[in-house]
PDB file of C-alpha atoms in Angstrom:
ATOM      1  CA  MET A 737      12.276  41.142 -24.154  1.00 51.00           C
ATOM      2  CA  PRO A 738      13.401  39.408 -27.398  1.00 54.00           C
ATOM      3  CA  LEU A 739      12.150  35.864 -27.897  1.00 50.00           C
ATOM      4  CA  LEU A 740      15.669  34.372 -27.878  1.00 47.00           C
ATOM      5  CA  THR A 741      16.494  36.130 -24.605  1.00 48.00           C
ATOM      6  CA  LYS A 742      13.256  34.805 -23.068  1.00 46.00           C
ATOM      7  CA  THR A 743      14.107  31.314 -24.275  1.00 45.00           C
ATOM      8  CA  PHE A 744      17.548  31.270 -22.649  1.00 42.00           C
ATOM      9  CA  ALA A 745      16.254  32.856 -19.441  1.00 45.00           C
ATOM     10  CA  THR A 746      13.537  30.192 -19.141  1.00 44.00           C
ATOM     11  CA  LEU A 747      16.017  27.472 -20.042  1.00 42.00           C
ATOM     12  CA  GLY A 748      18.407  28.621 -17.322  1.00 44.00           C
ATOM     13  CA  MET A 749      15.703  28.647 -14.653  1.00 42.00           C
ATOM     14  CA  LEU A 750      14.384  25.207 -15.577  1.00 38.00           C
ATOM     15  CA  THR A 751      17.874  23.706 -15.761  1.00 41.00           C
ATOM     16  CA  ALA A 752      18.642  25.061 -12.282  1.00 40.00           C
ATOM     17  CA  PHE A 753      15.300  23.710 -11.011  1.00 40.00           C
ATOM     18  CA  ILE A 754      16.050  20.196 -12.277  1.00 40.00           C
ATOM     19  CA  ALA A 755      19.746  20.145 -11.354  1.00 47.00           C
ATOM     20  CA  SER A 756      19.331  21.500  -7.806  1.00 61.00           C
ATOM     21  CA  PRO A 757      18.165  18.259  -6.097  1.00 65.00           C
ATOM     22  CA  ALA A 758      20.871  16.198  -7.837  1.00 68.00           C
ATOM     23  CA  LEU A 759      23.475  18.841  -7.012  1.00 75.00           C
ATOM     24  CA  ALA A 760      22.447  18.862  -3.346  1.00 78.00           C
ATOM     25  CA  ASP A 761      22.633  15.044  -3.241  1.00 84.00           C
ATOM     26  CA  THR A 762      26.155  15.080  -4.661  1.00 86.00           C
ATOM     27  CA  TYR A 763      27.351  17.697  -2.174  1.00 89.00           C
ATOM     28  CA  ARG A 764      25.787  15.671   0.632  1.00 90.00           C
ATOM     29  CA  HIS A 765      27.574  12.541  -0.583  1.00 92.00           C
ATOM     30  CA  ILE A 766      30.899  14.418  -0.729  1.00 92.00           C
ATOM     31  CA  ASP A 767      30.246  15.718   2.771  1.00 93.00           C
ATOM     32  CA  ASP A 768      29.517  12.194   4.056  1.00 93.00           C
ATOM     33  CA  LEU A 769      32.568  10.662   2.374  1.00 94.00           C
ATOM     34  CA  ALA A 770      34.922  13.352   3.671  1.00 94.00           C
ATOM     35  CA  ASN A 771      33.507  12.865   7.171  1.00 94.00           C
ATOM     36  CA  ASP A 772      33.990   9.108   6.814  1.00 95.00           C
ATOM     37  CA  ILE A 773      37.642   9.580   5.776  1.00 95.00           C
ATOM     38  CA  GLU A 774      38.153  11.913   8.723  1.00 95.00           C
ATOM     39  CA  ASP A 775      36.835   9.235  11.117  1.00 95.00           C
ATOM     40  CA  LYS A 776      39.002   6.533   9.532  1.00 96.00           C
ATOM     41  CA  ALA A 777      42.096   8.757   9.630  1.00 95.00           C
ATOM     42  CA  ARG A 778      41.473   9.445  13.325  1.00 95.00           C
ATOM     43  CA  LEU A 779      41.342   5.684  13.901  1.00 96.00           C
ATOM     44  CA  LEU A 780      44.486   5.317  11.781  1.00 95.00           C
ATOM     45  CA  GLU A 781      46.314   7.735  14.093  1.00 95.00           C
ATOM     46  CA  LYS A 782      45.456   5.517  17.067  1.00 95.00           C
ATOM     47  CA  GLU A 783      46.507   2.361  15.240  1.00 95.00           C
ATOM     48  CA  MET A 784      49.996   3.774  14.736  1.00 95.00           C
ATOM     49  CA  ARG A 785      50.743   2.544  18.260  1.00 95.00           C
ATOM     50  CA  HIS A 786      51.625  -0.770  16.590  1.00 95.00           C
ATOM     51  CA  TYR A 787      54.588   1.010  14.989  1.00 95.00           C
ATOM     52  CA  ARG A 788      55.921   2.895  17.999  1.00 95.00           C
ATOM     53  CA  HIS A 789      59.160   0.882  17.933  1.00 95.00           C
ATOM     54  CA  THR A 790      59.964   1.636  14.305  1.00 95.00           C
ATOM     55  CA  PRO A 791      62.190   4.500  13.071  1.00 94.00           C
ATOM     56  CA  GLU A 792      59.288   6.063  11.086  1.00 94.00           C
ATOM     57  CA  TYR A 793      56.745   6.037  13.926  1.00 95.00           C
ATOM     58  CA  ARG A 794      56.586   9.830  14.272  1.00 95.00           C
ATOM     59  CA  HIS A 795      56.429  10.201  10.492  1.00 96.00           C
ATOM     60  CA  LEU A 796      53.458   7.850  10.281  1.00 96.00           C
ATOM     61  CA  VAL A 797      51.565   9.641  13.069  1.00 96.00           C
ATOM     62  CA  GLU A 798      52.115  13.062  11.471  1.00 96.00           C
ATOM     63  CA  ASP A 799      51.003  11.808   8.048  1.00 96.00           C
ATOM     64  CA  ALA A 800      47.833  10.202   9.475  1.00 96.00           C
ATOM     65  CA  ARG A 801      47.064  13.482  11.250  1.00 96.00           C
ATOM     66  CA  ALA A 802      47.565  15.453   8.009  1.00 96.00           C
ATOM     67  CA  ILE A 803      45.093  13.157   6.209  1.00 96.00           C
ATOM     68  CA  ARG A 804      42.539  13.667   8.987  1.00 95.00           C
ATOM     69  CA  LYS A 805      42.883  17.456   8.874  1.00 95.00           C
ATOM     70  CA  LEU A 806      42.519  17.590   5.088  1.00 95.00           C
ATOM     71  CA  ALA A 807      39.420  15.381   5.219  1.00 95.00           C
ATOM     72  CA  ASP A 808      37.987  17.619   7.952  1.00 95.00           C
ATOM     73  CA  HIS A 809      38.563  20.714   5.825  1.00 95.00           C
ATOM     74  CA  LEU A 810      37.018  19.108   2.727  1.00 94.00           C
ATOM     75  CA  HIS A 811      34.051  18.067   4.871  1.00 92.00           C
ATOM     76  CA  ASP A 812      33.542  21.701   5.956  1.00 92.00           C
ATOM     77  CA  VAL A 813      33.738  23.051   2.394  1.00 92.00           C
ATOM     78  CA  ALA A 814      31.298  20.438   1.044  1.00 90.00           C
ATOM     79  CA  HIS A 815      28.905  20.988   3.959  1.00 87.00           C
ATOM     80  CA  ASP A 816      28.690  24.690   3.021  1.00 88.00           C
ATOM     81  CA  HIS A 817      28.362  23.882  -0.729  1.00 87.00           C
ATOM     82  CA  GLY A 818      31.667  25.662  -1.255  1.00 88.00           C
ATOM     83  CA  SER A 819      33.776  26.210  -4.352  1.00 90.00           C
ATOM     84  CA  LEU A 820      34.211  23.187  -6.616  1.00 92.00           C
ATOM     85  CA  SER A 821      37.770  24.303  -7.429  1.00 93.00           C
ATOM     86  CA  HIS A 822      38.521  24.511  -3.703  1.00 94.00           C
ATOM     87  CA  MET A 823      37.259  20.966  -3.128  1.00 94.00           C
ATOM     88  CA  GLU A 824      39.230  19.665  -6.118  1.00 95.00           C
ATOM     89  CA  SER A 825      42.392  21.266  -4.743  1.00 95.00           C
ATOM     90  CA  ASP A 826      41.780  19.765  -1.282  1.00 95.00           C
ATOM     91  CA  LEU A 827      41.139  16.341  -2.779  1.00 96.00           C
ATOM     92  CA  ARG A 828      44.326  16.431  -4.867  1.00 97.00           C
ATOM     93  CA  GLU A 829      46.283  17.212  -1.708  1.00 97.00           C
ATOM     94  CA  LEU A 830      44.430  14.520   0.232  1.00 97.00           C
ATOM     95  CA  ASP A 831      45.115  11.939  -2.485  1.00 97.00           C
ATOM     96  CA  HIS A 832      48.795  12.910  -2.597  1.00 97.00           C
ATOM     97  CA  ASP A 833      49.217  12.738   1.193  1.00 97.00           C
ATOM     98  CA  PHE A 834      47.383   9.424   1.392  1.00 97.00           C
ATOM     99  CA  HIS A 835      49.610   7.775  -1.213  1.00 97.00           C
ATOM    100  CA  HIS A 836      52.664   9.189   0.535  1.00 97.00           C
ATOM    101  CA  PHE A 837      51.438   7.612   3.769  1.00 97.00           C
ATOM    102  CA  GLN A 838      50.924   4.314   1.951  1.00 96.00           C
ATOM    103  CA  SER A 839      54.507   4.340   0.646  1.00 96.00           C
ATOM    104  CA  VAL A 840      55.937   5.054   4.121  1.00 96.00           C
ATOM    105  CA  PHE A 841      53.697   2.374   5.634  1.00 96.00           C
ATOM    106  CA  GLU A 842      54.837  -0.237   3.099  1.00 95.00           C
ATOM    107  CA  ARG A 843      58.481   0.685   3.715  1.00 95.00           C
ATOM    108  CA  VAL A 844      58.059   0.350   7.487  1.00 95.00           C
ATOM    109  CA  GLU A 845      56.379  -3.051   7.132  1.00 94.00           C
ATOM    110  CA  ARG A 846      59.082  -4.248   4.735  1.00 93.00           C
ATOM    111  CA  HIS A 847      61.954  -3.053   6.921  1.00 92.00           C
ATOM    112  CA  ALA A 848      60.407  -4.516  10.062  1.00 90.00           C
ATOM    113  CA  ALA A 849      60.162  -7.890   8.335  1.00 89.00           C
ATOM    114  CA  HIS A 850      63.946  -7.705   7.920  1.00 87.00           C
ATOM    115  CA  GLY A 851      64.620  -6.765  11.527  1.00 86.00           C
ATOM    116  CA  HIS A 852      64.690  -2.969  11.209  1.00 85.00           C
ATOM    117  CA  GLY A 853      62.292  -1.967  13.970  1.00 88.00           C
ATOM    118  CA  HIS A 854      59.510  -3.949  15.589  1.00 89.00           C
ATOM    119  CA  ILE A 855      55.765  -3.948  14.850  1.00 93.00           C
ATOM    120  CA  HIS A 856      53.475  -4.894  17.737  1.00 92.00           C
ATOM    121  CA  GLY A 857      50.627  -7.301  17.001  1.00 88.00           C
ATOM    122  CA  ASP A 858      48.689  -8.194  13.866  1.00 89.00           C
ATOM    123  CA  THR A 859      48.261  -5.178  11.560  1.00 90.00           C
ATOM    124  CA  ARG A 860      46.061  -6.653   8.835  1.00 92.00           C
ATOM    125  CA  HIS A 861      43.212  -4.448  10.071  1.00 94.00           C
ATOM    126  CA  VAL A 862      45.403  -1.386   9.372  1.00 95.00           C
ATOM    127  CA  ARG A 863      45.744  -2.502   5.757  1.00 95.00           C
ATOM    128  CA  ARG A 864      41.966  -2.910   5.524  1.00 95.00           C
ATOM    129  CA  LEU A 865      41.532   0.583   6.955  1.00 96.00           C
ATOM    130  CA  LEU A 866      43.882   2.006   4.319  1.00 96.00           C
ATOM    131  CA  HIS A 867      41.977   0.172   1.587  1.00 96.00           C
ATOM    132  CA  HIS A 868      38.666   1.677   2.744  1.00 97.00           C
ATOM    133  CA  ILE A 869      40.144   5.189   2.815  1.00 97.00           C
ATOM    134  CA  GLU A 870      41.447   4.712  -0.727  1.00 97.00           C
ATOM    135  CA  VAL A 871      38.015   3.574  -1.937  1.00 96.00           C
ATOM    136  CA  ASP A 872      36.423   6.651  -0.329  1.00 96.00           C
ATOM    137  CA  ILE A 873      38.947   8.923  -2.066  1.00 97.00           C
ATOM    138  CA  HIS A 874      38.104   7.340  -5.426  1.00 96.00           C
ATOM    139  CA  HIS A 875      34.402   7.896  -4.785  1.00 95.00           C
ATOM    140  CA  LEU A 876      35.112  11.532  -3.946  1.00 95.00           C
ATOM    141  CA  GLN A 877      36.976  11.905  -7.235  1.00 95.00           C
ATOM    142  CA  ASP A 878      33.971  10.480  -9.091  1.00 94.00           C
ATOM    143  CA  ASP A 879      31.601  12.879  -7.298  1.00 93.00           C
ATOM    144  CA  LEU A 880      33.689  15.936  -8.107  1.00 93.00           C
ATOM    145  CA  ARG A 881      33.988  14.873 -11.740  1.00 92.00           C
ATOM    146  CA  SER A 882      30.200  14.559 -11.898  1.00 89.00           C
ATOM    147  CA  LEU A 883      29.860  18.186 -10.767  1.00 86.00           C
ATOM    148  CA  ARG A 884      31.978  19.251 -13.746  1.00 83.00           C
ATOM    149  CA  ARG A 885      29.686  17.559 -16.290  1.00 75.00           C
ATOM    150  CA  PRO A 886      27.287  19.786 -18.245  1.00 52.00           C
ATOM    151  CA  TYR A 887      24.467  17.248 -17.793  1.00 43.00           C
ATOM    152  CA  HIS A 888      23.884  15.789 -14.356  1.00 40.00           C
ATOM    153  CA  HIS A 889      22.275  12.444 -13.420  1.00 43.00           C
ATOM    154  CA  GLY A 890      20.897  11.825 -16.903  1.00 46.00           C
ATOM    155  CA  HIS A 891      18.851  15.020 -17.164  1.00 44.00           C
ATOM    156  CA  ARG A 892      19.373  16.787 -20.472  1.00 39.00           C
ATOM    157  CA  THR A 893      18.104  20.224 -21.388  1.00 35.00           C
ATOM    158  CA  THR A 894      17.554  20.963 -25.081  1.00 32.00           C
ATOM    159  CA  VAL A 895      15.862  23.555 -27.230  1.00 32.00           C
ATOM    160  CA  ALA A 896      13.240  21.807 -29.357  1.00 34.00           C
ATOM    161  CA  ARG A 897      13.150  22.368 -33.102  1.00 33.00           C
ATOM    162  CA  PRO A 898       9.944  23.939 -34.450  1.00 35.00           C
ATOM    163  CA  PRO A 899       7.728  21.171 -35.909  1.00 38.00           C
ATOM    164  CA  ILE A 900       6.939  21.121 -39.608  1.00 35.00           C
ATOM    165  CA  PHE A 901       3.239  21.888 -39.789  1.00 35.00           C
ATOM    166  CA  THR A 902       0.690  22.431 -42.541  1.00 38.00           C
ATOM    167  CA  PRO A 903      -2.572  23.873 -41.172  1.00 40.00           C
ATOM    168  CA  PRO A 904      -5.680  21.876 -42.075  1.00 46.00           C
ATOM    169  CA  PRO A 905      -8.404  23.484 -44.143  1.00 49.00           C
ATOM    170  CA  SER A 906     -10.647  25.644 -42.007  1.00 44.00           C
ATOM    171  CA  ARG A 907     -14.118  26.987 -42.551  1.00 48.00           C
ATOM    172  CA  CYS A 908     -13.122  30.080 -40.585  1.00 44.00           C
ATOM    173  CA  PRO A 909      -9.742  31.449 -41.700  1.00 44.00           C
ATOM    174  CA  ASP A 910      -9.998  34.178 -39.060  1.00 47.00           C
ATOM    175  CA  ASP A 911     -10.046  31.500 -36.365  1.00 45.00           C
ATOM    176  CA  TYR A 912      -6.600  30.294 -37.438  1.00 38.00           C
ATOM    177  CA  SER A 913      -5.088  33.753 -37.862  1.00 42.00           C
ATOM    178  CA  HIS A 914      -6.121  34.847 -34.376  1.00 42.00           C
ATOM    179  CA  ARG A 915      -4.546  31.891 -32.616  1.00 43.00           C
ATOM    180  CA  SER A 916      -1.122  32.440 -31.061  1.00 41.00           C
ATOM    181  CA  GLY A 917       1.193  30.446 -33.329  1.00 43.00           C
ATOM    182  CA  GLY A 918      -1.671  29.001 -35.391  1.00 41.00           C
ATOM    183  CA  TYR A 919      -2.626  25.394 -34.953  1.00 38.00           C
ATOM    184  CA  GLY A 920       1.048  24.469 -34.380  1.00 42.00           C
ATOM    185  CA  PHE A 921       3.001  25.238 -31.273  1.00 40.00           C
ATOM    186  CA  GLY A 922       5.987  26.944 -32.929  1.00 46.00           C
ATOM    187  CA  ARG A 923       8.959  26.912 -30.527  1.00 52.00           C
ATOM    188  CA  GLY A 924       9.521  25.309 -27.164  1.00 53.00           C
ATOM    189  CA  ILE A 925      11.997  23.808 -24.731  1.00 55.00           C
ATOM    190  CA  SER A 926      12.172  20.179 -23.623  1.00 53.00           C
ATOM    191  CA  ILE A 927      13.465  19.224 -20.176  1.00 56.00           C
ATOM    192  CA  GLY A 928      14.499  15.813 -18.850  1.00 56.00           C
ATOM    193  CA  SER A 929      14.527  12.473 -20.624  1.00 53.00           C
ATOM    194  CA  GLY A 930      12.410   9.342 -20.945  1.00 52.00           C
ATOM    195  CA  SER A 931       9.292   9.280 -18.795  1.00 50.00           C
ATOM    196  CA  SER A 932      10.376  12.434 -16.947  1.00 51.00           C
ATOM    197  CA  ARG A 933      10.637  14.519 -20.151  1.00 53.00           C
ATOM    198  CA  PHE A 934       8.269  17.460 -20.553  1.00 50.00           C
ATOM    199  CA  THR A 935       8.011  20.326 -23.046  1.00 52.00           C
ATOM    200  CA  ILE A 936       6.948  23.941 -22.640  1.00 53.00           C
ATOM    201  CA  ARG A 937       5.874  25.556 -25.885  1.00 52.00           C
ATOM    202  CA  TRP A 938       4.987  29.083 -26.917  1.00 53.00           C
TER     203      TRP A 938
END
């Protein structure tokens, strides 16, 4: 196998070895966040009882249910380490539906304040619930963006340049000529950064 082919094959294996734990952690975090949104959306559905005497009550319930179902689907895809493009598509739809719900919610609250419909009880906790869902969605967006980056969690994979080396004088020239690569190391690959950096040479 040509040296360059060996280099890239080794590089690919080592990159996968380093990235795998970080990749698994990110998928797990996406899974957890989607599950958290699903739970909050289920609670949101129940809280819509405060709005049962408003014209948009049914609209609010259906939108909360749609958010829950999308979060449930995203949770399933992330749990199975599914397609990144699939998760991005789900999240775009989830983000869109959530902001639509927010706009309907604000309209209902505004109209009720002017006598169009009646809201039962204090609903500040519903606003807090919506805020927490929005924060979770933003975290999901950050996680999916991190999966698109070529370098993950600070680990960088580079091909090291051959060092400039002048062999020292030797009493036994044959000793130098029979070494693989002489006294220098020739080529190599460096993995990681800082204290976790290591180099394999050949």
